[in-house]
Amino acid sequence: MLSLAPINAQEWAIGISGFIVTIAFGFLVFSRVSDRKGILMTYVVTAAMVWAWAGFFYGLTSNPAIAREWRTLTSVAVIYMVVSMVYFAATFLEDIRPLKRWERYVRDGFLIGSTVLAVWTIGDFFGQRSFVGELSGPSAETLAPAAGPFLWLIIFQNLFGAIVMGYPLVMRLILDPDKRSPGWRQARVYLLSFSLGTLSASTRWGPWYGIHTPPALGFLAVPLIIGGMFYLIKNYRLFNMQVLSTQLLIFAMWTFVFFRIILNPTTLEGALPDIFLLAGLIILGVMLMRSVINEFRNREAMEEVRREQAIDHAKTEFISIAAHQLRTPLAAIKWAFSVLLVGGNLTPEQHDLIEKGGKRVDALVDIVNDLLDVQTMSTGKFRYVLQENDLAAVVAEAAGAFDETARQKGLRLVVENPQRSLMAVFDRHKVGLAFQNLIDNAIKYTKEGEVHVSYAPEGSGIAITIADTGIGIPKEDQERIFQKFFRSAEAAKIFIDGSGLGLFIVKRIIEDQGGRIAVESTPGKGTRFILWLPRTAKIAASAP
Ligand code: ADP
């Protein structure tokens, strides 16, 4: 059985300030690294820990003077346990809406009032008898707690705290539109565990006033509250278990050594090894904390990436299925239209209608093809076949495909230097696709004037320009036109059936082969796309 010599007030004062500084230091470190719920939870657990330890030491002590000190410490701890639980509970309401001004006043006012109470309590360490009365009895068995004249204030603080704490939880349960959300369930478990915990804790006050209610359930309070918390952590991932248990372990070690120092009845020199031990443990603890949190963050970041990849994968899968499903019926419609146009005995109106319909179907086929291209790009099946080809021929072919469309629209489609041949190594089909996309856009977004295509050797490669006298692209959109699905508002008005994927595909095709693409445009005047392809394409590392 432990029997401790009385500790003088000065030692207590030094010890307690040391402890407070240690904890404040620890919290500072953690508050930089944890989320708000995590920090508040750490406060709750720390207060509960001090409360439980102090109660434990009280039981071990046969010295009435020391027993009083322990009792007083439990009072301070229980005051702050309730305060931190109030703040913690408030976060559940804050999750769904900001606290109203009066709610914040009540919460913060409760903290201030409680702090005044706690400071007053400290006087009991120095001989005041406000909260813990004189304990008597020659042995631990007969040491009975005795209420001081103001103990009821702490009891009142506890009970009032229970209301202040219950309010945001109940509000969350009522106001949250999503009754299945993790936050809602957490609030429910928290409400249950804290109310049962507080209820059982309240039975501990009886003996102070000579009321013994068998069975005394006070010992259940900490397990209930902490148990509820851990249940939340484990089942609803309130916050990371690993980080939390490390924090707790470190705090437990610090507190243990701290109490060894202040309870050691020997001289200061005698306590030196323990003081060094505590200093070492603080440094090691902080380092350990940091590394655990770093590791946790890395893991979280990796999980995030994996989640995004999975979502991306699901999206591409969906696009792929949808596009493939669309292709067959579209081909059938197109075929039916062409049969009607050639062989059907149509009136001029009907002919016109079917022809227009056919064009819309063509636009749809283009979209579906774009979608399939993007899908093959992101699944890594977009392979390049590099061979020596004549770039001039590829340009001519791409432009040739739009001769008729340009003529119908009354636009001049000019290819400069059509006769010159320019040999280079690239993927003929894909580069052809890119040119087609660009010329197609130029024609689509130009009402009158011309589309001008030119090419010439430049440095170690070939520069290709596709210029038009069309609607142009607003400055703020020029950065974004190469993004997936982006279409500028003006363009969407002129041409409804765009996918916004064309330029994304073009950029990929050109850059994957070591080339560059840039745009210059003046709204209302025209647009110029400038491409550069190396003579010998090298597939970029990022390309599949
Ligand atoms: P889509 O043409 O299907 O909308 P693109 O990816 O090919 O998709 O083009 C993206 C956007 O870039 C277009 O919606 C349009 O706003 C703009 N754009 C592209 N080419 C031109 C051009 N030649 N003139 C004006 N705007 C263009």
PDB file of N, CA and C in Angstrom, residues 54-110:
ATOM      1  N   ALA A  54      -6.632  10.403 -10.860  1.00  0.00           N
ATOM      2  CA  ALA A  54      -6.674  11.085  -9.574  1.00  0.00           C
ATOM      3  C   ALA A  54      -7.574  10.313  -8.609  1.00  0.00           C
ATOM      4  N   GLY A  55      -8.696   9.840  -9.138  1.00  0.00           N
ATOM      5  CA  GLY A  55      -9.597   9.030  -8.315  1.00  0.00           C
ATOM      6  C   GLY A  55      -8.901   7.768  -7.832  1.00  0.00           C
ATOM      7  N   PHE A  56      -8.116   7.200  -8.724  1.00  0.00           N
ATOM      8  CA  PHE A  56      -7.375   5.981  -8.412  1.00  0.00           C
ATOM      9  C   PHE A  56      -6.348   6.233  -7.299  1.00  0.00           C
ATOM     10  N   PHE A  57      -5.614   7.311  -7.452  1.00  0.00           N
ATOM     11  CA  PHE A  57      -4.607   7.618  -6.430  1.00  0.00           C
ATOM     12  C   PHE A  57      -5.248   7.970  -5.094  1.00  0.00           C
ATOM     13  N   TYR A  58      -6.413   8.592  -5.189  1.00  0.00           N
ATOM     14  CA  TYR A  58      -7.139   8.921  -3.967  1.00  0.00           C
ATOM     15  C   TYR A  58      -7.397   7.638  -3.181  1.00  0.00           C
ATOM     16  N   GLY A  59      -7.814   6.614  -3.933  1.00  0.00           N
ATOM     17  CA  GLY A  59      -8.115   5.340  -3.285  1.00  0.00           C
ATOM     18  C   GLY A  59      -6.900   4.701  -2.653  1.00  0.00           C
ATOM     19  N   LEU A  60      -5.753   4.956  -3.226  1.00  0.00           N
ATOM     20  CA  LEU A  60      -4.533   4.315  -2.731  1.00  0.00           C
ATOM     21  C   LEU A  60      -3.973   5.007  -1.493  1.00  0.00           C
ATOM     22  N   THR A  61      -4.383   6.240  -1.291  1.00  0.00           N
ATOM     23  CA  THR A  61      -3.744   7.048  -0.262  1.00  0.00           C
ATOM     24  C   THR A  61      -4.374   6.871   1.110  1.00  0.00           C
ATOM     25  N   SER A  62      -3.494   6.757   2.084  1.00  0.00           N
ATOM     26  CA  SER A  62      -4.025   6.680   3.441  1.00  0.00           C
ATOM     27  C   SER A  62      -3.795   7.995   4.184  1.00  0.00           C
ATOM     28  N   ASN A  63      -3.139   8.900   3.505  1.00  0.00           N
ATOM     29  CA  ASN A  63      -2.858  10.194   4.119  1.00  0.00           C
ATOM     30  C   ASN A  63      -3.982  11.178   3.777  1.00  0.00           C
ATOM     31  N   PRO A  64      -4.763  11.629   4.742  1.00  0.00           N
ATOM     32  CA  PRO A  64      -5.932  12.468   4.453  1.00  0.00           C
ATOM     33  C   PRO A  64      -5.585  13.733   3.691  1.00  0.00           C
ATOM     34  N   ALA A  65      -4.414  14.345   3.995  1.00  0.00           N
ATOM     35  CA  ALA A  65      -4.053  15.591   3.318  1.00  0.00           C
ATOM     36  C   ALA A  65      -3.877  15.340   1.816  1.00  0.00           C
ATOM     37  N   ILE A  66      -3.154  14.247   1.512  1.00  0.00           N
ATOM     38  CA  ILE A  66      -2.928  13.940   0.096  1.00  0.00           C
ATOM     39  C   ILE A  66      -4.227  13.508  -0.578  1.00  0.00           C
ATOM     40  N   ALA A  67      -5.007  12.748   0.157  1.00  0.00           N
ATOM     41  CA  ALA A  67      -6.290  12.313  -0.405  1.00  0.00           C
ATOM     42  C   ALA A  67      -7.121  13.525  -0.826  1.00  0.00           C
ATOM     43  N   ARG A  68      -7.082  14.583  -0.045  1.00  0.00           N
ATOM     44  CA  ARG A  68      -7.823  15.799  -0.391  1.00  0.00           C
ATOM     45  C   ARG A  68      -7.332  16.383  -1.712  1.00  0.00           C
ATOM     46  N   GLU A  69      -5.963  16.368  -1.840  1.00  0.00           N
ATOM     47  CA  GLU A  69      -5.400  16.908  -3.088  1.00  0.00           C
ATOM     48  C   GLU A  69      -5.925  16.117  -4.295  1.00  0.00           C
ATOM     49  N   TRP A  70      -5.900  14.808  -4.168  1.00  0.00           N
ATOM     50  CA  TRP A  70      -6.381  13.976  -5.280  1.00  0.00           C
ATOM     51  C   TRP A  70      -7.840  14.270  -5.585  1.00  0.00           C
ATOM     52  N   ARG A  71      -8.599  14.407  -4.521  1.00  0.00           N
ATOM     53  CA  ARG A  71     -10.020  14.703  -4.686  1.00  0.00           C
ATOM     54  C   ARG A  71     -10.223  16.019  -5.430  1.00  0.00           C
ATOM     55  N   THR A  72      -9.421  17.000  -5.047  1.00  0.00           N
ATOM     56  CA  THR A  72      -9.547  18.307  -5.690  1.00  0.00           C
ATOM     57  C   THR A  72      -9.202  18.194  -7.186  1.00  0.00           C
ATOM     58  N   LEU A  73      -8.154  17.404  -7.444  1.00  0.00           N
ATOM     59  CA  LEU A  73      -7.753  17.222  -8.842  1.00  0.00           C
ATOM     60  C   LEU A  73      -8.885  16.582  -9.656  1.00  0.00           C
ATOM     61  N   THR A  74      -9.566  15.605  -9.044  1.00  0.00           N
ATOM     62  CA  THR A  74     -10.689  14.994  -9.782  1.00  0.00           C
ATOM     63  C   THR A  74     -11.745  16.048 -10.094  1.00  0.00           C
ATOM     64  N   SER A  75     -11.934  17.010  -9.167  1.00  0.00           N
ATOM     65  CA  SER A  75     -12.948  18.043  -9.423  1.00  0.00           C
ATOM     66  C   SER A  75     -12.570  18.892 -10.631  1.00  0.00           C
ATOM     67  N   VAL A  76     -11.301  19.321 -10.671  1.00  0.00           N
ATOM     68  CA  VAL A  76     -10.858  20.126 -11.819  1.00  0.00           C
ATOM     69  C   VAL A  76     -11.034  19.327 -13.106  1.00  0.00           C
ATOM     70  N   ALA A  77     -10.615  18.054 -13.047  1.00  0.00           N
ATOM     71  CA  ALA A  77     -10.694  17.222 -14.255  1.00  0.00           C
ATOM     72  C   ALA A  77     -12.135  17.069 -14.717  1.00  0.00           C
ATOM     73  N   VAL A  78     -13.033  16.859 -13.765  1.00  0.00           N
ATOM     74  CA  VAL A  78     -14.422  16.617 -14.161  1.00  0.00           C
ATOM     75  C   VAL A  78     -15.037  17.893 -14.735  1.00  0.00           C
ATOM     76  N   ILE A  79     -14.610  19.060 -14.205  1.00  0.00           N
ATOM     77  CA  ILE A  79     -15.106  20.329 -14.770  1.00  0.00           C
ATOM     78  C   ILE A  79     -14.738  20.422 -16.249  1.00  0.00           C
ATOM     79  N   TYR A  80     -13.449  20.128 -16.566  1.00  0.00           N
ATOM     80  CA  TYR A  80     -13.008  20.274 -17.953  1.00  0.00           C
ATOM     81  C   TYR A  80     -13.457  19.126 -18.837  1.00  0.00           C
ATOM     82  N   MET A  81     -13.702  17.993 -18.220  1.00  0.00           N
ATOM     83  CA  MET A  81     -14.239  16.897 -19.017  1.00  0.00           C
ATOM     84  C   MET A  81     -15.583  17.330 -19.599  1.00  0.00           C
ATOM     85  N   VAL A  82     -16.410  17.904 -18.746  1.00  0.00           N
ATOM     86  CA  VAL A  82     -17.725  18.338 -19.215  1.00  0.00           C
ATOM     87  C   VAL A  82     -17.583  19.459 -20.253  1.00  0.00           C
ATOM     88  N   VAL A  83     -16.664  20.401 -19.996  1.00  0.00           N
ATOM     89  CA  VAL A  83     -16.476  21.500 -20.947  1.00  0.00           C
ATOM     90  C   VAL A  83     -16.075  20.955 -22.323  1.00  0.00           C
ATOM     91  N   SER A  84     -15.088  20.042 -22.337  1.00  0.00           N
ATOM     92  CA  SER A  84     -14.636  19.568 -23.651  1.00  0.00           C
ATOM     93  C   SER A  84     -15.718  18.724 -24.328  1.00  0.00           C
ATOM     94  N   MET A  85     -16.518  18.025 -23.522  1.00  0.00           N
ATOM     95  CA  MET A  85     -17.616  17.272 -24.123  1.00  0.00           C
ATOM     96  C   MET A  85     -18.656  18.212 -24.737  1.00  0.00           C
ATOM     97  N   VAL A  86     -18.863  19.354 -24.110  1.00  0.00           N
ATOM     98  CA  VAL A  86     -19.803  20.337 -24.660  1.00  0.00           C
ATOM     99  C   VAL A  86     -19.309  20.813 -26.037  1.00  0.00           C
ATOM    100  N   TYR A  87     -18.024  21.148 -26.111  1.00  0.00           N
ATOM    101  CA  TYR A  87     -17.464  21.605 -27.384  1.00  0.00           C
ATOM    102  C   TYR A  87     -17.517  20.507 -28.439  1.00  0.00           C
ATOM    103  N   PHE A  88     -17.215  19.305 -28.003  1.00  0.00           N
ATOM    104  CA  PHE A  88     -17.231  18.172 -28.924  1.00  0.00           C
ATOM    105  C   PHE A  88     -18.644  17.956 -29.469  1.00  0.00           C
ATOM    106  N   ALA A  89     -19.620  17.979 -28.558  1.00  0.00           N
ATOM    107  CA  ALA A  89     -21.009  17.762 -28.983  1.00  0.00           C
ATOM    108  C   ALA A  89     -21.442  18.839 -29.967  1.00  0.00           C
ATOM    109  N   ALA A  90     -20.977  20.091 -29.735  1.00  0.00           N
ATOM    110  CA  ALA A  90     -21.391  21.197 -30.611  1.00  0.00           C
ATOM    111  C   ALA A  90     -20.954  20.968 -32.053  1.00  0.00           C
ATOM    112  N   THR A  91     -19.840  20.258 -32.253  1.00  0.00           N
ATOM    113  CA  THR A  91     -19.366  20.060 -33.636  1.00  0.00           C
ATOM    114  C   THR A  91     -20.385  19.269 -34.462  1.00  0.00           C
ATOM    115  N   PHE A  92     -21.180  18.449 -33.787  1.00  0.00           N
ATOM    116  CA  PHE A  92     -22.162  17.661 -34.543  1.00  0.00           C
ATOM    117  C   PHE A  92     -23.237  18.551 -35.156  1.00  0.00           C
ATOM    118  N   LEU A  93     -23.570  19.630 -34.440  1.00  0.00           N
ATOM    119  CA  LEU A  93     -24.528  20.574 -35.006  1.00  0.00           C
ATOM    120  C   LEU A  93     -23.825  21.439 -36.051  1.00  0.00           C
ATOM    121  N   GLU A  94     -22.585  21.816 -35.745  1.00  0.00           N
ATOM    122  CA  GLU A  94     -21.811  22.644 -36.681  1.00  0.00           C
ATOM    123  C   GLU A  94     -21.614  21.951 -38.026  1.00  0.00           C
ATOM    124  N   ASP A  95     -21.641  20.613 -38.007  1.00  0.00           N
ATOM    125  CA  ASP A  95     -21.484  19.871 -39.260  1.00  0.00           C
ATOM    126  C   ASP A  95     -22.574  20.226 -40.269  1.00  0.00           C
ATOM    127  N   ILE A  96     -23.785  20.516 -39.761  1.00  0.00           N
ATOM    128  CA  ILE A  96     -24.866  20.755 -40.725  1.00  0.00           C
ATOM    129  C   ILE A  96     -25.247  22.231 -40.846  1.00  0.00           C
ATOM    130  N   ARG A  97     -24.928  23.043 -39.833  1.00  0.00           N
ATOM    131  CA  ARG A  97     -25.155  24.488 -39.996  1.00  0.00           C
ATOM    132  C   ARG A  97     -24.273  25.240 -39.008  1.00  0.00           C
ATOM    133  N   PRO A  98     -23.913  26.511 -39.311  1.00  0.00           N
ATOM    134  CA  PRO A  98     -23.096  27.258 -38.356  1.00  0.00           C
ATOM    135  C   PRO A  98     -23.900  27.500 -37.080  1.00  0.00           C
ATOM    136  N   LEU A  99     -23.221  27.584 -35.945  1.00  0.00           N
ATOM    137  CA  LEU A  99     -23.925  27.849 -34.692  1.00  0.00           C
ATOM    138  C   LEU A  99     -24.509  29.251 -34.727  1.00  0.00           C
ATOM    139  N   LYS A 100     -25.695  29.395 -34.149  1.00  0.00           N
ATOM    140  CA  LYS A 100     -26.265  30.740 -34.045  1.00  0.00           C
ATOM    141  C   LYS A 100     -25.481  31.488 -32.978  1.00  0.00           C
ATOM    142  N   ARG A 101     -25.648  32.817 -33.007  1.00  0.00           N
ATOM    143  CA  ARG A 101     -24.845  33.610 -32.089  1.00  0.00           C
ATOM    144  C   ARG A 101     -25.114  33.236 -30.628  1.00  0.00           C
ATOM    145  N   TRP A 102     -26.396  33.104 -30.267  1.00  0.00           N
ATOM    146  CA  TRP A 102     -26.701  32.787 -28.867  1.00  0.00           C
ATOM    147  C   TRP A 102     -26.166  31.409 -28.483  1.00  0.00           C
ATOM    148  N   GLU A 103     -26.122  30.498 -29.446  1.00  0.00           N
ATOM    149  CA  GLU A 103     -25.593  29.152 -29.156  1.00  0.00           C
ATOM    150  C   GLU A 103     -24.103  29.225 -28.828  1.00  0.00           C
ATOM    151  N   ARG A 104     -23.418  30.082 -29.601  1.00  0.00           N
ATOM    152  CA  ARG A 104     -21.989  30.238 -29.330  1.00  0.00           C
ATOM    153  C   ARG A 104     -21.768  30.907 -27.976  1.00  0.00           C
ATOM    154  N   TYR A 105     -22.626  31.898 -27.659  1.00  0.00           N
ATOM    155  CA  TYR A 105     -22.506  32.569 -26.367  1.00  0.00           C
ATOM    156  C   TYR A 105     -22.678  31.583 -25.218  1.00  0.00           C
ATOM    157  N   VAL A 106     -23.681  30.714 -25.334  1.00  0.00           N
ATOM    158  CA  VAL A 106     -23.925  29.747 -24.264  1.00  0.00           C
ATOM    159  C   VAL A 106     -22.715  28.812 -24.119  1.00  0.00           C
ATOM    160  N   ARG A 107     -22.237  28.306 -25.261  1.00  0.00           N
ATOM    161  CA  ARG A 107     -21.125  27.369 -25.221  1.00  0.00           C
ATOM    162  C   ARG A 107     -19.873  28.024 -24.631  1.00  0.00           C
ATOM    163  N   ASP A 108     -19.509  29.209 -25.159  1.00  0.00           N
ATOM    164  CA  ASP A 108     -18.285  29.858 -24.697  1.00  0.00           C
ATOM    165  C   ASP A 108     -18.452  30.410 -23.283  1.00  0.00           C
ATOM    166  N   GLY A 109     -19.681  30.856 -22.983  1.00  0.00           N
ATOM    167  CA  GLY A 109     -19.954  31.318 -21.619  1.00  0.00           C
ATOM    168  C   GLY A 109     -19.774  30.180 -20.630  1.00  0.00           C
ATOM    169  N   PHE A 110     -20.176  28.998 -21.055  1.00  0.00           N
ATOM    170  CA  PHE A 110     -20.019  27.831 -20.193  1.00  0.00           C
ATOM    171  C   PHE A 110     -18.537  27.558 -19.910  1.00  0.00           C
TER     172      PHE A 110
END
